[in-house]
Short mmCIF file of C-alpha atoms and ligand atoms in Angstrom, two decimals:
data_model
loop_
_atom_site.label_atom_id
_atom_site.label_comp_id
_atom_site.label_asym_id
_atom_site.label_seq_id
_atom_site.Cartn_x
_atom_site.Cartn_y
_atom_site.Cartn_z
CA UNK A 21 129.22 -30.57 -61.30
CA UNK A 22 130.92 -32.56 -58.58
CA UNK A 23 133.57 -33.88 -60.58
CA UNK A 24 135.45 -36.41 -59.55
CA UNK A 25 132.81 -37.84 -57.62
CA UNK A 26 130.38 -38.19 -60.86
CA UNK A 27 130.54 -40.85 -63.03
CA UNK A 28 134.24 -41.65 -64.78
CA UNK A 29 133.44 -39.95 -67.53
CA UNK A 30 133.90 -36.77 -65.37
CA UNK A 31 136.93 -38.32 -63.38
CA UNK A 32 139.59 -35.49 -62.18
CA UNK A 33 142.90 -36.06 -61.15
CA UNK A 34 142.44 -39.17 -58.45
CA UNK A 35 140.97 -37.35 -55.26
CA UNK A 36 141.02 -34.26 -56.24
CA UNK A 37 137.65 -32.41 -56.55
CA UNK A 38 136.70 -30.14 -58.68
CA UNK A 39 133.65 -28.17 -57.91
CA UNK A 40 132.34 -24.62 -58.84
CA UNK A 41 129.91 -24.49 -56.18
CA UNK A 42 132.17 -25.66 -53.69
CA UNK A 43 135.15 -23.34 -54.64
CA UNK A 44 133.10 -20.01 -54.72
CA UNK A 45 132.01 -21.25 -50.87
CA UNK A 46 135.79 -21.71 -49.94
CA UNK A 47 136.44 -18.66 -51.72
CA UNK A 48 134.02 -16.80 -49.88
CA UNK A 49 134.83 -18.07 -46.54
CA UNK A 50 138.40 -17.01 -47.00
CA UNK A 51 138.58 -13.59 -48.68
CA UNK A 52 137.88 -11.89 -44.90
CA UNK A 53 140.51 -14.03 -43.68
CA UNK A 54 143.14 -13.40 -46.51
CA UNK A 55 142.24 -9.39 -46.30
CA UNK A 56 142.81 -9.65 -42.73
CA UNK A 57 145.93 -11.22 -43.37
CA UNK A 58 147.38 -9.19 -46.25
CA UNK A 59 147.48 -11.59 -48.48
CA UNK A 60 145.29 -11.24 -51.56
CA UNK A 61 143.02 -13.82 -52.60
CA UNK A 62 144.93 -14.72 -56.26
CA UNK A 63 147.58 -15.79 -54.53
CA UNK A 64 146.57 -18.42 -52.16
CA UNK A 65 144.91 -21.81 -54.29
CA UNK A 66 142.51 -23.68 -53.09
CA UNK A 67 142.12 -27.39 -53.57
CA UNK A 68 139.53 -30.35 -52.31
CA UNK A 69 140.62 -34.24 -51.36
CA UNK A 70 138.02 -36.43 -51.43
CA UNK A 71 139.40 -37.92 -48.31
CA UNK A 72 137.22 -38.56 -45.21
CA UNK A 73 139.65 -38.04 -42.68
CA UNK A 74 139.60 -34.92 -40.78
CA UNK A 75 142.40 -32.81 -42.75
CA UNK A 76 143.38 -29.06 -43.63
CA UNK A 77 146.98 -28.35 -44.91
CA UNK A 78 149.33 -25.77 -46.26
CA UNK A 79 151.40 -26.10 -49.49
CA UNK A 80 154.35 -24.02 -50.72
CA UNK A 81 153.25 -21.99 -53.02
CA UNK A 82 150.79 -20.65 -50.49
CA UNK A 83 148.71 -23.54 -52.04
CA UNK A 84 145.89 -24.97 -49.55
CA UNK A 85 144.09 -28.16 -49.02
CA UNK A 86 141.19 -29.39 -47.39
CA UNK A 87 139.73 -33.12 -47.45
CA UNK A 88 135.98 -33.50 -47.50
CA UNK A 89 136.06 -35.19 -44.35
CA UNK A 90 136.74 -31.69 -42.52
CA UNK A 91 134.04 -30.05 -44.95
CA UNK A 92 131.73 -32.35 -43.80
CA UNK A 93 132.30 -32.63 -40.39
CA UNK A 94 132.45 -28.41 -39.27
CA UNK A 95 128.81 -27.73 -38.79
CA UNK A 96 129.16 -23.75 -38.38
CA UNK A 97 131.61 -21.59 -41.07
CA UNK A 98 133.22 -20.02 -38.08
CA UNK A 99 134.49 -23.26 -37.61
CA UNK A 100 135.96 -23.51 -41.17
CA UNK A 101 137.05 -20.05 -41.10
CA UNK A 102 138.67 -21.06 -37.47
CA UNK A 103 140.69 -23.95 -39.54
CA UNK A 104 141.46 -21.09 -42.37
CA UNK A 105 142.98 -18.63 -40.27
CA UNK A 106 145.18 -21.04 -38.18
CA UNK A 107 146.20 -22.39 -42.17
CA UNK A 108 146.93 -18.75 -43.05
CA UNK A 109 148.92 -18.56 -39.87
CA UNK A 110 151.66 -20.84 -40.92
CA UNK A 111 151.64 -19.41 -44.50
CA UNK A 112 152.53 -16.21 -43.16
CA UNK A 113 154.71 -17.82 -40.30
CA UNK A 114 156.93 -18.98 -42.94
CA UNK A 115 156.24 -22.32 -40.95
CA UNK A 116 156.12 -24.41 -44.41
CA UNK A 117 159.76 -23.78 -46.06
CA UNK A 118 161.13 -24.35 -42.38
CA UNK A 119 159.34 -27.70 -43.00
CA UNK A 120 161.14 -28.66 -46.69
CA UNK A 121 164.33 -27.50 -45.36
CA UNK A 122 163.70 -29.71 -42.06
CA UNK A 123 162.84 -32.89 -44.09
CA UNK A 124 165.36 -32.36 -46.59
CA UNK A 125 167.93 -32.56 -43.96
CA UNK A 126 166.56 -35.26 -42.65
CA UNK A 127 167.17 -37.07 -46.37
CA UNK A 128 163.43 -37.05 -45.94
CA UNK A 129 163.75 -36.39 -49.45
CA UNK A 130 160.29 -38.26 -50.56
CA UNK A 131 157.95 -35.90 -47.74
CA UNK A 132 160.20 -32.85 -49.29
CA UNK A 133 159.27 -34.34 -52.68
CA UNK A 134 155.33 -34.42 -51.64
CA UNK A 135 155.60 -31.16 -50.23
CA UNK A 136 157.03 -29.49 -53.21
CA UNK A 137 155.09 -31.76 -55.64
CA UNK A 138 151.98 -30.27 -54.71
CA UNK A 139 153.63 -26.71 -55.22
CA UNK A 140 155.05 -27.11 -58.58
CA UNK A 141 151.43 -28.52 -59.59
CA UNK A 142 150.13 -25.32 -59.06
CA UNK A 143 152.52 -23.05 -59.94
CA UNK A 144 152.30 -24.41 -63.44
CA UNK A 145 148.66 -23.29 -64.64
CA UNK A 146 148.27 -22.18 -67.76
CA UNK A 147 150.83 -25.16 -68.70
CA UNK A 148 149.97 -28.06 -69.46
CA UNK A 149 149.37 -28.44 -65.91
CA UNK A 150 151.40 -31.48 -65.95
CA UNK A 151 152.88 -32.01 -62.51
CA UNK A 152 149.43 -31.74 -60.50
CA UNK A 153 149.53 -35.55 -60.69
CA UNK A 154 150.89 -35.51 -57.84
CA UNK A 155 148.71 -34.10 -56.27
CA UNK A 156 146.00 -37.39 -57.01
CA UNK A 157 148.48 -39.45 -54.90
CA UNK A 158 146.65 -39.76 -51.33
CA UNK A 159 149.28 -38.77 -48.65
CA UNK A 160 150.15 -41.31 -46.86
CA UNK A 161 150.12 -40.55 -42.72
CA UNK A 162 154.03 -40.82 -42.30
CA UNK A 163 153.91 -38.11 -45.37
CA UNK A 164 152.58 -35.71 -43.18
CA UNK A 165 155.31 -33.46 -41.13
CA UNK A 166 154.20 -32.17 -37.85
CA UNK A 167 154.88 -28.32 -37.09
CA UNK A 168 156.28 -27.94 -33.70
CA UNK A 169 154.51 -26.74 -30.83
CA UNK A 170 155.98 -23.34 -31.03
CA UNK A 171 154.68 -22.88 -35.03
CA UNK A 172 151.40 -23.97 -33.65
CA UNK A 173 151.47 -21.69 -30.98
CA UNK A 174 152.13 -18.99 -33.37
CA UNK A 175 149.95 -19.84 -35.59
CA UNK A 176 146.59 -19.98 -33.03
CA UNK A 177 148.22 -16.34 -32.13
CA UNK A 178 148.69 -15.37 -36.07
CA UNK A 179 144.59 -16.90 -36.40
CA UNK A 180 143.36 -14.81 -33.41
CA UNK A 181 144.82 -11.68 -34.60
CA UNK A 182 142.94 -12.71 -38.47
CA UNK A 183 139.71 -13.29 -36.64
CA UNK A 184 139.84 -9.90 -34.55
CA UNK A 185 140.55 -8.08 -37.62
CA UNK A 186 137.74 -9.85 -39.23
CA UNK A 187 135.40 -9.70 -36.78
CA UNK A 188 134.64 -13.22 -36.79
CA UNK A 189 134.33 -15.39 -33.36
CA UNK A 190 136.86 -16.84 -32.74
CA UNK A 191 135.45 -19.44 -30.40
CA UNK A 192 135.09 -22.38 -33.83
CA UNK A 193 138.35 -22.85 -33.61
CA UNK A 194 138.37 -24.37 -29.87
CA UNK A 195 135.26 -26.52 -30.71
CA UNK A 196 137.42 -27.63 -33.73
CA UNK A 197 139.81 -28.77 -31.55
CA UNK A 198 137.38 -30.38 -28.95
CA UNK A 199 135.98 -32.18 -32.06
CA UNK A 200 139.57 -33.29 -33.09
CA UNK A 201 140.67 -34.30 -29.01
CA UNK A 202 137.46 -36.23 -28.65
CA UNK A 203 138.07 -38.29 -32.09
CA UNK A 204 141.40 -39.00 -30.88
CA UNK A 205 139.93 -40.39 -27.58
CA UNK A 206 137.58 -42.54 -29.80
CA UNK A 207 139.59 -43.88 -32.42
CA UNK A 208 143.07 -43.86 -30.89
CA UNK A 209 144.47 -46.38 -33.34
CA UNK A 210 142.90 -43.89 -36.63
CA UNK A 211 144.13 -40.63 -35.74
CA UNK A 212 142.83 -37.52 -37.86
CA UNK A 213 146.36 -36.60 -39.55
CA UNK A 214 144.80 -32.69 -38.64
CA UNK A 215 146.25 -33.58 -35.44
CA UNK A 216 149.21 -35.55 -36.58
CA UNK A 217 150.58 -32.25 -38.48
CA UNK A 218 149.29 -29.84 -36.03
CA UNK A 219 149.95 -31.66 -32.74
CA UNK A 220 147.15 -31.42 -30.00
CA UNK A 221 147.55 -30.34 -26.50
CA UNK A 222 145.44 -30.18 -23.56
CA UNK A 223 147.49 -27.19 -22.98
CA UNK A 224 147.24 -25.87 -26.99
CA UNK A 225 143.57 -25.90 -25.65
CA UNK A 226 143.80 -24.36 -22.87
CA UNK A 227 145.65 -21.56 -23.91
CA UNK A 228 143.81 -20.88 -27.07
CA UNK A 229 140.46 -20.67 -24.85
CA UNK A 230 141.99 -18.15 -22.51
CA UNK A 231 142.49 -15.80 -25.73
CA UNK A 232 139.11 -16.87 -27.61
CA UNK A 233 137.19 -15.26 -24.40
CA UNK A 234 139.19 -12.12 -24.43
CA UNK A 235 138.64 -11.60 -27.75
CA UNK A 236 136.99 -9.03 -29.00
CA UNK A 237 135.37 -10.62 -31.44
CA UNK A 238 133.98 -13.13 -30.07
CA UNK A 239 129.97 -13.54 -30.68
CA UNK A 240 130.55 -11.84 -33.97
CA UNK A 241 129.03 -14.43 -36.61
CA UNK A 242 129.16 -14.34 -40.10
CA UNK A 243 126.93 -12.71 -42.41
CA UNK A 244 123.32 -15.09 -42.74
CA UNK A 245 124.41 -15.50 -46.90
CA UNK A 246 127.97 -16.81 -45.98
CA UNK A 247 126.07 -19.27 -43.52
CA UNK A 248 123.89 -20.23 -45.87
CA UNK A 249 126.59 -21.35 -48.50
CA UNK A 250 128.15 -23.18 -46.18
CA UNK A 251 125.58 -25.27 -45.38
CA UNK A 252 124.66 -25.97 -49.07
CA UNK A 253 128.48 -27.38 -49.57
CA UNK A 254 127.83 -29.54 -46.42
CA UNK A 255 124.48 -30.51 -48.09
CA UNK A 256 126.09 -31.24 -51.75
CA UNK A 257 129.23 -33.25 -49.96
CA UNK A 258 127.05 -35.18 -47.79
CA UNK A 259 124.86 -36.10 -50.98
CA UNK A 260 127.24 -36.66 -52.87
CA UNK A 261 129.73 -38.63 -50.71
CA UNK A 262 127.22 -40.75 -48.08
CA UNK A 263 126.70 -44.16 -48.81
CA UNK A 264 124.22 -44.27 -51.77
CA UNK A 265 120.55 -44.96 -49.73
CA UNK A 266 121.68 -43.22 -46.86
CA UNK A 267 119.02 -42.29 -45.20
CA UNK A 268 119.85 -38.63 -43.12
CA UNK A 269 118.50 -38.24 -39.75
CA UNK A 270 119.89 -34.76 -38.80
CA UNK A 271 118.63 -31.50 -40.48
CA UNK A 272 121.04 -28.86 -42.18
CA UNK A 273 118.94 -26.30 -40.62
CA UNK A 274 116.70 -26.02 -43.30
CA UNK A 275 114.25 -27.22 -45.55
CA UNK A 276 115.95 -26.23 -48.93
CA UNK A 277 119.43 -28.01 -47.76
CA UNK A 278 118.15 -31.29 -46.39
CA UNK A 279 115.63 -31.50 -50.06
CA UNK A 280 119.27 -30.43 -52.13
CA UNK A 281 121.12 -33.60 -49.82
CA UNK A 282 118.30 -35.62 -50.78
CA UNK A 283 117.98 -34.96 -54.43
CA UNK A 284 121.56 -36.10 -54.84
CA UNK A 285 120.83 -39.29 -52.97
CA UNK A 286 118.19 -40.34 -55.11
CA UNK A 287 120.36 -39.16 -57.96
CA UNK A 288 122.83 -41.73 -57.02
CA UNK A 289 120.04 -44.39 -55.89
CA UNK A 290 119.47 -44.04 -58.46
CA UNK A 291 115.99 -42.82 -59.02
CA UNK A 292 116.19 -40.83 -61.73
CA UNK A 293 112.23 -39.11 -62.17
CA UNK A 294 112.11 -38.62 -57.97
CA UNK A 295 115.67 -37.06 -57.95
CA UNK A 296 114.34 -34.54 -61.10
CA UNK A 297 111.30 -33.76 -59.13
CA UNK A 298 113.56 -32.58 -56.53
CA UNK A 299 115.83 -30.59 -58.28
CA UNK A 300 112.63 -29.14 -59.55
CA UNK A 301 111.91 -27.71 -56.19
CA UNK A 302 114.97 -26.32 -55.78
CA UNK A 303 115.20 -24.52 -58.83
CA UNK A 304 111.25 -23.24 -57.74
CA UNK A 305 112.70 -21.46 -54.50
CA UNK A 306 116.20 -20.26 -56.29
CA UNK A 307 115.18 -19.93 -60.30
CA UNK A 308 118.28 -18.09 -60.69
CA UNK A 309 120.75 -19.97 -58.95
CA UNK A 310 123.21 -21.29 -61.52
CA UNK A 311 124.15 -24.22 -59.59
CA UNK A 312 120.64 -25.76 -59.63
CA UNK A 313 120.43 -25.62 -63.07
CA UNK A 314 123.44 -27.70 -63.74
CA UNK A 315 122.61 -29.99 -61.40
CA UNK A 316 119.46 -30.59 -63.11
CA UNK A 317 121.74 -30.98 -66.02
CA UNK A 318 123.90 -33.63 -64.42
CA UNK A 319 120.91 -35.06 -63.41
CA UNK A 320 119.90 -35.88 -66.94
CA UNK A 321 123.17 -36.44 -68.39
CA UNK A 322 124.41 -38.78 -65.99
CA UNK A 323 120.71 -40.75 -66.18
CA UNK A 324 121.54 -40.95 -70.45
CA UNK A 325 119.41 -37.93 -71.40
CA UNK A 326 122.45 -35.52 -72.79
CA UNK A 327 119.85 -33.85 -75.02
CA UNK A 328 117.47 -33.21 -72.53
CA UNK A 329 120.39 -32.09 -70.36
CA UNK A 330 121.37 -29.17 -73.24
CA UNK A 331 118.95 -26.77 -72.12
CA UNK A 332 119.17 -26.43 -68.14
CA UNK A 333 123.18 -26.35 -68.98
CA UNK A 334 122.37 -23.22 -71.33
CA UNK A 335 120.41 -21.89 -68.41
CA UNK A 336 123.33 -22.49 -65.45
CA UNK A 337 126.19 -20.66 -68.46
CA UNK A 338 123.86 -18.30 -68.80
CA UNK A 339 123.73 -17.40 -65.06
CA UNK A 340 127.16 -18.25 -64.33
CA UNK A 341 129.36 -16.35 -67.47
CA UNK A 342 132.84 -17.71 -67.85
CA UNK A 343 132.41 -21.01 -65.37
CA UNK A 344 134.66 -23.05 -67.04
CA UNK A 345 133.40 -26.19 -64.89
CA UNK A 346 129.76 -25.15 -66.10
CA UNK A 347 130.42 -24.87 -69.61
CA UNK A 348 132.73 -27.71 -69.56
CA UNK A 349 128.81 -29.73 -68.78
CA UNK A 350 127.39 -28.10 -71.32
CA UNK A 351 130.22 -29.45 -73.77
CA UNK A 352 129.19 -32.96 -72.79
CA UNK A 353 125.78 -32.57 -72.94
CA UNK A 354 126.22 -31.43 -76.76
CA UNK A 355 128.55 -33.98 -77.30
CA UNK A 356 125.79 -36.64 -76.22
CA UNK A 357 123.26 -34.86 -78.37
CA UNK A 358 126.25 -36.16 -81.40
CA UNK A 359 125.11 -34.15 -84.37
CA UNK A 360 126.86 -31.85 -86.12
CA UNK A 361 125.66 -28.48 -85.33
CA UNK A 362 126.36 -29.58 -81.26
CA UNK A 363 129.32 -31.21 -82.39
CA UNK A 364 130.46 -27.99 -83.66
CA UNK A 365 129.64 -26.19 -81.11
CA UNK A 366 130.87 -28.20 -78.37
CA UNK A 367 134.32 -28.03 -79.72
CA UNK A 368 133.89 -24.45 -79.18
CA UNK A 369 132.81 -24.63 -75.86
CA UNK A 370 135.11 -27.09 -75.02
CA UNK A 371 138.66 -25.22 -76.15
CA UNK A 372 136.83 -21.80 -73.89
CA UNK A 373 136.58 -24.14 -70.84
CA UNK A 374 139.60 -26.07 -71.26
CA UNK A 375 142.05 -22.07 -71.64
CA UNK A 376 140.10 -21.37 -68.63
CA UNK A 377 140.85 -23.57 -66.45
CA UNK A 378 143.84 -25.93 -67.64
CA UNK A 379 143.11 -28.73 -64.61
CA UNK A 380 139.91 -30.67 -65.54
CA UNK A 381 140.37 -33.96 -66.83
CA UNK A 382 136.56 -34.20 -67.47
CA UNK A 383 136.80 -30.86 -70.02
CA UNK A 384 139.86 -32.55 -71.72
CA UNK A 385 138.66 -35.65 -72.15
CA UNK A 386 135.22 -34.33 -73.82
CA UNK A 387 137.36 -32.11 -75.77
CA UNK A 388 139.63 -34.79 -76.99
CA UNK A 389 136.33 -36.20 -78.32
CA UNK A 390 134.74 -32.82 -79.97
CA UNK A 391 138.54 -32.76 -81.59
CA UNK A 392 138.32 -36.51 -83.18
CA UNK A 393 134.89 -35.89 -84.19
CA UNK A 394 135.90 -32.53 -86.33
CA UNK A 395 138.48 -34.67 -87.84
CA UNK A 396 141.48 -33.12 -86.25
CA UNK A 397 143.13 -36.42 -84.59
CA UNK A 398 145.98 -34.41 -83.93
CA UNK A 399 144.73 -32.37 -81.47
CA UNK A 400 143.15 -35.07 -80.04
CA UNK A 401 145.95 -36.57 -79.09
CA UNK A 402 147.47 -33.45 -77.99
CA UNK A 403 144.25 -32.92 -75.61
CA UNK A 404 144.56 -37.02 -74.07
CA UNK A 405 147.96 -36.41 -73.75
CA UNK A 406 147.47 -33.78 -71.34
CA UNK A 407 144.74 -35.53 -69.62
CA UNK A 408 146.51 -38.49 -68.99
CA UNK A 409 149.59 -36.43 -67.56
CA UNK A 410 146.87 -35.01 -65.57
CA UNK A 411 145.96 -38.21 -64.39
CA UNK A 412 148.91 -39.70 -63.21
CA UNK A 413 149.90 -41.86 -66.59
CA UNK A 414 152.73 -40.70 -67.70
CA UNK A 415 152.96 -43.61 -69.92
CA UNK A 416 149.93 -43.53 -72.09
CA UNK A 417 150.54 -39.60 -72.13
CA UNK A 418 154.00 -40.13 -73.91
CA UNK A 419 152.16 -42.73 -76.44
CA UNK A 420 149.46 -40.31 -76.88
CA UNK A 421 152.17 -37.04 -77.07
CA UNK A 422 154.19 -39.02 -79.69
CA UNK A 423 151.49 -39.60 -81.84
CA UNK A 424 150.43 -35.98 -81.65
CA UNK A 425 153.73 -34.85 -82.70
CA UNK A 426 153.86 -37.36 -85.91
CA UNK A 427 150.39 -35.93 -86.83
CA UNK A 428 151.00 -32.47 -86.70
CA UNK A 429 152.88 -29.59 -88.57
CA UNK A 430 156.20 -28.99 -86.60
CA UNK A 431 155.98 -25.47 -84.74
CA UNK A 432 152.66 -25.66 -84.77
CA UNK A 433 150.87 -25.01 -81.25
CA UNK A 434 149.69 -27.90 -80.91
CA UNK A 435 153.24 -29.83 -81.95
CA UNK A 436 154.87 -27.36 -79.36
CA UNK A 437 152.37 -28.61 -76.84
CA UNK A 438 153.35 -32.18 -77.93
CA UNK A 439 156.73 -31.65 -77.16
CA UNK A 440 156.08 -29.83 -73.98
CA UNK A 441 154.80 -32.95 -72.49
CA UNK A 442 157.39 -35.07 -73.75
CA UNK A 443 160.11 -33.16 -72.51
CA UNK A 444 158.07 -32.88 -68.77
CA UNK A 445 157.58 -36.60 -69.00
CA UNK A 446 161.33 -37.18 -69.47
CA UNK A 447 160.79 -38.86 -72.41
ZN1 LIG B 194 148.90 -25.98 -37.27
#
């Protein structure tokens, strides 16, 4: 389930999107890159901004961002992976800590505060993943600190290198740039902040394509599957994010992707029955493609039919074991269905989701519900608490975090949870 674009109820951490479909994609676009590198997947995190400016950055804590605008916008994944490897490039340039210590002597200390924000908010999963509200906080463009020409250079070199090992063209990363210099040319009062933190040059350019065509991996495309996921994130961003009655003149190349865009947008029309006929379809070419499913149960949740919605959720766990974002659907769909053999069994659902992956707000929230409805207000509050902190409101956390703590046993996990955000919180 797109998360934070979906209704409230489903709201994330301001911008930040949460998306199982989406993730795997990134994922998969950037294990050959991170292999090529050295650096293992686990330790690199990958996050979405629902932001639709033209954007890719580093974080410390080898943490990396991307705003939908850029996801949108890259029509091949060799130009994605381009924008991947040139990231990677600074990670393992060291480029970013030369950055904190730059703007810290500066007495930059708020961009060195951003910059390390968005580090500590990941390095503290399996917390109560607290300090990620910073992370909702949209950058703002004097936030963002420009490498030097030199790191860039390196970096293009470091990406090259990544992209030979890979055996992946090279030649996406100049028509990224060409895409990037001709936006500046068109809009040269709204500059992409891409190219405010990784400054353009004709001669960046030129250099780069005097490598790309000695490369000697250039031509080599991805593999036909890989190009196919990429094109169904396009196709699930664009429906999701377009103006609602868009109406799409361009193909994603194929018949299934440009039907998927579509039965968002009617989703979100919304016309519910057309948007279910669609999803229909899709699940008719791919019946065991997990994603489909839960759409379908989206579909009917979001439209008020959480019962109906129970089944097609059962079918996307099923085919997707251990999805926390999955289950954390199914949770609400049982919730929805309010009696109390779902109740019951959404608060199991619910506490599986929300140890697997400690960032949803969505999973948190519905948990905070299955909680109040087994009678255990305590945890509850524990579970809103965290939410809220997760949210950006520190505020209503502490209200929530105190009333936790009067509820329940001292030393108990949930108390010691309590107390946890209290102390973060500084209150
Ligand atoms: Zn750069």
């Amino acid at each position: 389930m797109l998360a934070a674009l979906a209704l409230p109820v489903n709201a994330s951490a301001a911008g930040l999107i949460r998306d199982s479909e989406i993730e795997r994609t990134l994922r998969q676009l950037i294990t050959p890159v991170f292999s090529a590198a050295d650096l293992t997947e686990q330790t690199v995190r990958l996050f979405i901004i629902q932001d639709n400016s033209l954007n890719a950055f580093v974080g410390t804590g080898r943490n990396m961002f991307f705003h939908t605008g850029l996801l949108r916008t890259l029509e091949t994944p060799e130009e994605l992976i381009g924008v991947m490897a040139h990231e990677t490039g600074h990670i393992t340039g060291g480029h970013l800590f030369a950055r904190i210590s730059a703007a810290r002597s500066a007495q930059n200390k708020a961009i060195a505060a951003t910059i390390i924000g968005i580090a500590t908010a990941v390095a503290g999963a399996g917390r109560a993943g607290l300090s990620i509200a910073g992370i909702g906080n949209r950058l703002a463009e004097r936030d963002y600190l420009s490498f030097t020409r030199s790191q860039e250079a390196s970096a293009d070199a470091a990406a090259l290198a990544i992209l030979e090992r890979a055996r992946i063209d090279p030649s996406g990363m100049i028509r990224v740039l060409e895409r990037l210099e001709a936006n500046q040319a068109a809009f040269a009062h709204n500059v992409d902040p891409y190219a405010l933190t990784h400054p353009l040059s004709r001669q960046r350019i030129e250099f780069l394509q005097r490598d790309v065509l000695r490369s000697p991996a250039l031509g080599a495309k991805v593999s036909a599957e890989l190009t196919y996921w990429h094109g169904r994130m396009r196709a699930k961003l664009d429906g999701f994010i377009a103006q609602p009655g868009t109406r799409f003149t361009t193909s994603l190349g194929s018949r299934e992707l440009d039907l998927y865009r579509e039965a968002i947008m009617l989703h979100r029309l919304p016309s519910p029955d057309r948007a279910l006929a669609a999803v229909d379809k899709l699940i008719e070419m791919r019946p065991s493609d997990p994603y489909y499913w839960e759409l379908k149960g989206q579909f009917l949740l979001e439209s008020g039919r959480g019962e109906a919605a129970i089944a097609p959720y059962r079918k996307a766990v099923a085919l997707a074991p251990g999805d926390a974002l999955i289950a954390g659907g199914l949770g609400q769909a049982l919730l929805s269905a309010d009696t109390q053999g779902h109740n019951r069994e959404a608060l199991q659902v619910l506490e599986r989701a929300a140890l697997d992956d400690p960032y949803h707000a969505g999973v948190k929230r519905s948990l905070a519900l299955a909680y109040q409805r087994s009678g255990d207000d305590g945890m509850a509050a524990v579970v809103s608490a965290e939410r809220m902190a997760l949210q950006g409101q520190p505020r209503d956390a502490l209200i929530q975090a105190q009333r936790a703590k009067a509820l329940l046993p001292v030393g108990s996990p949930g108390h010691l949870r309590a107390e946890d955000i209290t102390r973060e919180i500084g209150g």
